[in-house]
PDB file of C-alpha atoms in Angstrom:
ATOM      1  CA  MET A1490      -4.873  35.236  -2.056  1.00  0.00           C
ATOM      2  CA  SER A1491      -2.515  32.290  -2.233  1.00  0.00           C
ATOM      3  CA  THR A1492      -1.126  30.912   1.262  1.00  0.00           C
ATOM      4  CA  ILE A1493       3.036  30.190   0.668  1.00  0.00           C
ATOM      5  CA  LEU A1494       4.645  26.921   3.228  1.00  0.00           C
ATOM      6  CA  ILE A1495       8.598  28.099   3.769  1.00  0.00           C
ATOM      7  CA  SER A1496      10.793  25.613   5.072  1.00  0.00           C
ATOM      8  CA  LEU A1497      14.566  26.518   6.322  1.00  0.00           C
ATOM      9  CA  ILE A1498      16.660  23.273   5.526  1.00  0.00           C
ATOM     10  CA  SER A1499      18.636  22.162   7.525  1.00  0.00           C
ATOM     11  CA  ASP A1500      20.099  18.409   7.979  1.00  0.00           C
ATOM     12  CA  GLN A1501      16.661  17.358  10.160  1.00  0.00           C
ATOM     13  CA  THR A1502      14.904  16.793   6.744  1.00  0.00           C
ATOM     14  CA  ILE A1503      12.016  14.884   8.806  1.00  0.00           C
ATOM     15  CA  PRO A1504      10.442  18.323  10.353  1.00  0.00           C
ATOM     16  CA  ASN A1505      10.069  20.206   6.999  1.00  0.00           C
ATOM     17  CA  LEU A1506       8.683  16.828   5.376  1.00  0.00           C
ATOM     18  CA  LEU A1507       6.113  16.655   8.371  1.00  0.00           C
ATOM     19  CA  LEU A1508       4.779  19.730   8.271  1.00  0.00           C
ATOM     20  CA  ILE A1509       4.638  19.980   3.882  1.00  0.00           C
ATOM     21  CA  LYS A1510       2.708  16.575   4.747  1.00  0.00           C
ATOM     22  CA  GLU A1511       0.720  17.598   7.623  1.00  0.00           C
ATOM     23  CA  LEU A1512      -0.819  21.596   6.239  1.00  0.00           C
ATOM     24  CA  GLU A1513      -1.169  19.692   2.210  1.00  0.00           C
ATOM     25  CA  GLY A1514      -4.055  21.379   1.038  1.00  0.00           C
ATOM     26  CA  ARG A1515      -3.660  24.226   3.596  1.00  0.00           C
ATOM     27  CA  TYR A1516      -0.621  25.885   1.185  1.00  0.00           C
ATOM     28  CA  ASP A1517      -0.946  26.745  -3.187  1.00  0.00           C
ATOM     29  CA  GLN A1518       3.186  26.708  -2.963  1.00  0.00           C
ATOM     30  CA  LEU A1519       6.239  25.727  -1.253  1.00  0.00           C
ATOM     31  CA  VAL A1520       9.567  27.736  -0.674  1.00  0.00           C
ATOM     32  CA  PHE A1521      12.806  26.699   0.348  1.00  0.00           C
ATOM     33  CA  ILE A1522      15.298  28.374   2.037  1.00  0.00           C
ATOM     34  CA  SER A1523      18.534  26.967   1.830  1.00  0.00           C
ATOM     35  CA  THR A1524      22.341  26.798   2.320  1.00  0.00           C
ATOM     36  CA  PRO A1525      25.273  25.556  -0.363  1.00  0.00           C
ATOM     37  CA  ALA A1526      26.001  22.642   1.686  1.00  0.00           C
ATOM     38  CA  MET A1527      22.424  21.688   2.534  1.00  0.00           C
ATOM     39  CA  GLU A1528      21.845  21.508  -1.336  1.00  0.00           C
ATOM     40  CA  LEU A1529      25.067  19.817  -1.884  1.00  0.00           C
ATOM     41  CA  GLY A1530      23.615  17.371   0.491  1.00  0.00           C
ATOM     42  CA  GLY A1531      20.887  17.200  -1.224  1.00  0.00           C
ATOM     43  CA  LYS A1532      18.597  17.936   1.507  1.00  0.00           C
ATOM     44  CA  SER A1533      15.933  19.447  -0.288  1.00  0.00           C
ATOM     45  CA  GLY A1534      15.753  17.016  -3.239  1.00  0.00           C
ATOM     46  CA  TRP A1535      15.162  14.504  -0.426  1.00  0.00           C
ATOM     47  CA  ILE A1536      12.596  16.333   1.233  1.00  0.00           C
ATOM     48  CA  GLU A1537      10.893  16.479  -2.305  1.00  0.00           C
ATOM     49  CA  GLU A1538      11.250  13.286  -3.393  1.00  0.00           C
ATOM     50  CA  ALA A1539       9.820  11.846   0.013  1.00  0.00           C
ATOM     51  CA  ALA A1540       6.965  14.673  -0.254  1.00  0.00           C
ATOM     52  CA  GLY A1541       6.096  13.122  -3.813  1.00  0.00           C
ATOM     53  CA  ILE A1542       7.315  16.095  -5.636  1.00  0.00           C
ATOM     54  CA  GLU A1543       9.017  16.521  -8.776  1.00  0.00           C
ATOM     55  CA  LYS A1544      12.391  16.435  -7.683  1.00  0.00           C
ATOM     56  CA  GLY A1545      14.079  20.087  -8.382  1.00  0.00           C
ATOM     57  CA  SER A1546      10.632  21.999  -8.784  1.00  0.00           C
ATOM     58  CA  VAL A1547      10.338  23.708  -5.135  1.00  0.00           C
ATOM     59  CA  PRO A1548      12.083  27.300  -5.466  1.00  0.00           C
ATOM     60  CA  ARG A1549      15.252  27.664  -3.324  1.00  0.00           C
ATOM     61  CA  ILE A1550      16.230  30.834  -1.950  1.00  0.00           C
ATOM     62  CA  ILE A1551      20.236  29.861  -1.581  1.00  0.00           C
ATOM     63  CA  VAL A1552      21.635  31.931   1.337  1.00  0.00           C
ATOM     64  CA  GLU A1553      24.887  32.238   3.326  1.00  0.00           C
ATOM     65  CA  GLU A1554      23.266  30.625   6.371  1.00  0.00           C
ATOM     66  CA  ASN A1555      25.247  32.917   9.168  1.00  0.00           C
ATOM     67  CA  ASN A1556      25.259  36.060   7.000  1.00  0.00           C
ATOM     68  CA  TRP A1557      22.144  38.205   8.674  1.00  0.00           C
ATOM     69  CA  THR A1558      22.831  40.682   5.451  1.00  0.00           C
ATOM     70  CA  ASP A1559      22.678  38.171   3.094  1.00  0.00           C
ATOM     71  CA  ILE A1560      19.834  36.453   4.326  1.00  0.00           C
ATOM     72  CA  ARG A1561      17.768  39.500   4.399  1.00  0.00           C
ATOM     73  CA  GLU A1562      18.613  40.665   0.857  1.00  0.00           C
ATOM     74  CA  LYS A1563      17.983  37.245  -0.686  1.00  0.00           C
ATOM     75  CA  LEU A1564      14.711  37.184   1.080  1.00  0.00           C
ATOM     76  CA  GLN A1565      13.781  40.629  -0.079  1.00  0.00           C
ATOM     77  CA  SER A1566      15.099  39.924  -3.515  1.00  0.00           C
ATOM     78  CA  PHE A1567      12.706  36.900  -4.034  1.00  0.00           C
ATOM     79  CA  SER A1568       9.277  37.773  -6.234  1.00  0.00           C
ATOM     80  CA  TRP A1569       7.056  37.604  -3.396  1.00  0.00           C
ATOM     81  CA  PRO A1570       3.558  37.822  -4.604  1.00  0.00           C
ATOM     82  CA  ASN A1571       2.025  41.137  -3.006  1.00  0.00           C
ATOM     83  CA  ASP A1572      -1.119  39.041  -1.798  1.00  0.00           C
ATOM     84  CA  ALA A1573       0.339  36.223  -0.574  1.00  0.00           C
ATOM     85  CA  ARG A1574       0.198  34.510   3.349  1.00  0.00           C
ATOM     86  CA  PHE A1575       2.705  32.783   4.609  1.00  0.00           C
ATOM     87  CA  ILE A1576       3.302  30.067   7.049  1.00  0.00           C
ATOM     88  CA  VAL A1577       7.135  29.712   7.940  1.00  0.00           C
ATOM     89  CA  ASN A1578       8.398  26.773   9.520  1.00  0.00           C
ATOM     90  CA  GLN A1579      11.221  27.592  11.492  1.00  0.00           C
ATOM     91  CA  THR A1580      12.754  23.898  12.738  1.00  0.00           C
ATOM     92  CA  GLY A1581      15.245  23.987  10.434  1.00  0.00           C
ATOM     93  CA  GLY A1582      18.605  26.398   9.965  1.00  0.00           C
ATOM     94  CA  THR A1583      20.989  27.956  11.817  1.00  0.00           C
ATOM     95  CA  LYS A1584      20.264  30.628  14.563  1.00  0.00           C
ATOM     96  CA  VAL A1585      21.086  33.436  12.382  1.00  0.00           C
ATOM     97  CA  MET A1586      18.919  31.960   9.776  1.00  0.00           C
ATOM     98  CA  THR A1587      15.795  31.809  12.035  1.00  0.00           C
ATOM     99  CA  LEU A1588      15.988  35.119  13.019  1.00  0.00           C
ATOM    100  CA  SER A1589      16.446  36.371  10.021  1.00  0.00           C
ATOM    101  CA  VAL A1590      13.428  35.050   8.339  1.00  0.00           C
ATOM    102  CA  PHE A1591      11.431  35.535  11.332  1.00  0.00           C
ATOM    103  CA  GLU A1592      12.500  39.732  11.614  1.00  0.00           C
ATOM    104  CA  PHE A1593      11.646  39.124   7.516  1.00  0.00           C
ATOM    105  CA  PHE A1594       8.463  37.563   7.862  1.00  0.00           C
ATOM    106  CA  SER A1595       7.111  38.822  10.586  1.00  0.00           C
ATOM    107  CA  PHE A1596       6.188  41.704   8.734  1.00  0.00           C
ATOM    108  CA  LYS A1597       4.100  40.259   6.293  1.00  0.00           C
ATOM    109  CA  ASN A1598       0.734  38.332   6.529  1.00  0.00           C
ATOM    110  CA  SER A1599       2.299  35.002   8.422  1.00  0.00           C
ATOM    111  CA  ARG A1600       1.821  32.367  10.770  1.00  0.00           C
ATOM    112  CA  ILE A1601       5.219  31.505  12.091  1.00  0.00           C
ATOM    113  CA  VAL A1602       5.669  28.178  13.635  1.00  0.00           C
ATOM    114  CA  TYR A1603       8.276  25.288  15.297  1.00  0.00           C
ATOM    115  CA  ALA A1604       7.769  21.792  15.098  1.00  0.00           C
ATOM    116  CA  PRO A1605       9.944  20.468  18.023  1.00  0.00           C
ATOM    117  CA  ILE A1606      12.001  17.776  17.449  1.00  0.00           C
ATOM    118  CA  GLY A1607      10.434  14.371  19.058  1.00  0.00           C
ATOM    119  CA  LYS A1608       7.478  16.070  19.932  1.00  0.00           C
ATOM    120  CA  ASN A1609       5.029  15.660  17.311  1.00  0.00           C
ATOM    121  CA  GLN A1610       3.499  19.128  16.965  1.00  0.00           C
ATOM    122  CA  ILE A1611       3.451  22.514  15.579  1.00  0.00           C
ATOM    123  CA  GLU A1612       3.749  25.379  18.126  1.00  0.00           C
ATOM    124  CA  GLU A1613       3.047  28.994  16.557  1.00  0.00           C
ATOM    125  CA  LEU A1614       5.506  31.172  17.389  1.00  0.00           C
ATOM    126  CA  PHE A1615       4.020  34.793  15.715  1.00  0.00           C
ATOM    127  CA  PRO A1616       1.620  36.113  15.490  1.00  0.00           C
ATOM    128  CA  LEU A1617      -0.312  34.069  18.278  1.00  0.00           C
ATOM    129  CA  HIS A1618       2.719  32.544  20.561  1.00  0.00           C
ATOM    130  CA  THR A1619       0.097  31.791  22.771  1.00  0.00           C
ATOM    131  CA  GLN A1620      -2.072  29.515  20.980  1.00  0.00           C
ATOM    132  CA  LYS A1621      -1.985  25.910  22.343  1.00  0.00           C
ATOM    133  CA  PRO A1622       0.779  23.696  20.283  1.00  0.00           C
ATOM    134  CA  GLN A1623      -1.049  21.307  17.786  1.00  0.00           C
ATOM    135  CA  GLU A1624      -1.260  17.683  17.480  1.00  0.00           C
ATOM    136  CA  ILE A1625       0.700  16.536  14.059  1.00  0.00           C
ATOM    137  CA  LYS A1626      -1.588  13.896  12.935  1.00  0.00           C
ATOM    138  CA  TYR A1627       0.078  12.792   9.758  1.00  0.00           C
ATOM    139  CA  ARG A1628       2.246   9.571   9.789  1.00  0.00           C
ATOM    140  CA  LEU A1629       5.436   9.177   7.972  1.00  0.00           C
ATOM    141  CA  ASN A1630       5.337   5.781   6.479  1.00  0.00           C
ATOM    142  CA  LEU A1631       8.755   3.873   6.024  1.00  0.00           C
ATOM    143  CA  LYS A1632       9.251   4.843   2.399  1.00  0.00           C
ATOM    144  CA  GLU A1633       9.035   8.529   3.329  1.00  0.00           C
ATOM    145  CA  TYR A1634      10.983   8.136   6.039  1.00  0.00           C
ATOM    146  CA  LEU A1635      14.316   6.402   3.679  1.00  0.00           C
ATOM    147  CA  LEU A1636      13.536   8.665   1.227  1.00  0.00           C
ATOM    148  CA  ALA A1637      13.416  11.983   3.438  1.00  0.00           C
ATOM    149  CA  HIS A1638      17.404  10.345   4.916  1.00  0.00           C
ATOM    150  CA  GLY A1639      18.681   9.759   1.177  1.00  0.00           C
ATOM    151  CA  LEU A1640      18.073   6.153   0.971  1.00  0.00           C
ATOM    152  CA  TYR A1641      16.243   4.425  -1.688  1.00  0.00           C
ATOM    153  CA  PHE A1642      15.178   0.537  -2.151  1.00  0.00           C
ATOM    154  CA  GLN A1643      13.332  -1.903  -4.212  1.00  0.00           C
ATOM    155  CA  SER A1644      11.121  -4.014  -2.746  1.00  0.00           C
ATOM    156  CA  ALA A1645       9.017  -7.361  -4.395  1.00  0.00           C
ATOM    157  CA  ASN A1646       7.145  -7.045  -1.550  1.00  0.00           C
ATOM    158  CA  GLU A1647       7.371 -10.603  -0.435  1.00  0.00           C
ATOM    159  CA  LEU A1648       8.427 -11.638   2.836  1.00  0.00           C
ATOM    160  CA  LEU A1649      12.079 -13.913   2.702  1.00  0.00           C
ATOM    161  CA  VAL A1650      10.689 -15.926   5.535  1.00  0.00           C
ATOM    162  CA  ASP A1651       7.066 -16.800   6.568  1.00  0.00           C
ATOM    163  CA  GLU A1652       4.261 -14.245   7.930  1.00  0.00           C
ATOM    164  CA  GLU A1653       4.337 -16.115  11.633  1.00  0.00           C
ATOM    165  CA  PHE A1654       8.225 -15.735  12.036  1.00  0.00           C
ATOM    166  CA  THR A1655       8.368 -12.501  10.235  1.00  0.00           C
ATOM    167  CA  SER A1656       5.278 -11.049  12.515  1.00  0.00           C
ATOM    168  CA  GLU A1657       7.095 -12.443  15.826  1.00  0.00           C
ATOM    169  CA  PHE A1658      10.467 -10.792  14.381  1.00  0.00           C
ATOM    170  CA  PHE A1659       8.732  -7.784  14.259  1.00  0.00           C
ATOM    171  CA  GLU A1660       7.122  -8.052  18.156  1.00  0.00           C
ATOM    172  CA  TYR A1661      10.737  -9.091  19.782  1.00  0.00           C
ATOM    173  CA  PHE A1662      12.127  -5.984  18.720  1.00  0.00           C
ATOM    174  CA  LYS A1663       9.234  -3.512  19.044  1.00  0.00           C
ATOM    175  CA  SER A1664       9.685  -4.680  22.536  1.00  0.00           C
ATOM    176  CA  ARG A1665      12.602  -4.359  23.030  1.00  0.00           C
ATOM    177  CA  LYS A1666      12.363  -0.665  21.778  1.00  0.00           C
ATOM    178  CA  PHE A1667      14.002  -1.790  19.006  1.00  0.00           C
ATOM    179  CA  ARG A1668      17.362  -2.087  20.150  1.00  0.00           C
ATOM    180  CA  PHE A1669      19.554  -4.886  18.260  1.00  0.00           C
ATOM    181  CA  TYR A1670      21.997  -5.355  20.655  1.00  0.00           C
ATOM    182  CA  HIS A1671      22.185  -7.403  23.499  1.00  0.00           C
ATOM    183  CA  THR A1672      22.118  -5.935  26.744  1.00  0.00           C
TER     184      THR A1672
END
């Protein structure tokens, strides 16, 4: 029996990337449920690249984000394996997308989860909604974080100033909670 991780794509790419990385090894396949606007904006590709997955390789179900009938029809017509289990990440998407996807997968062998932004945890919505939230242990590195936002960079891995200055500079801004303005 295979396990498929379903991710609803939205402007917030980090919750999807975190669950993809946190649950790595617990699923066999990924599927993105996305919209034309999210695909045009490159969100799915950014997530793939940040996760180390070949860009464009994750199957996508492209839906009209506020059209329940369209979402339902596209979910029904997708070629789902008969014996699959599903982990459905409902953190992204519109309200209509999340409600329609919840309804569709609540009739399957599914675990529906939510990763509240800023809480670093996975909350189970179905079937065990009373279960205690699970801590997300995976930590994104800077490269993953930037790639998930469509930002690319090159690095020679060399400090432009000496190590002592770099360390002091970092500690100064860390102590100010990374605020770069003067108060």
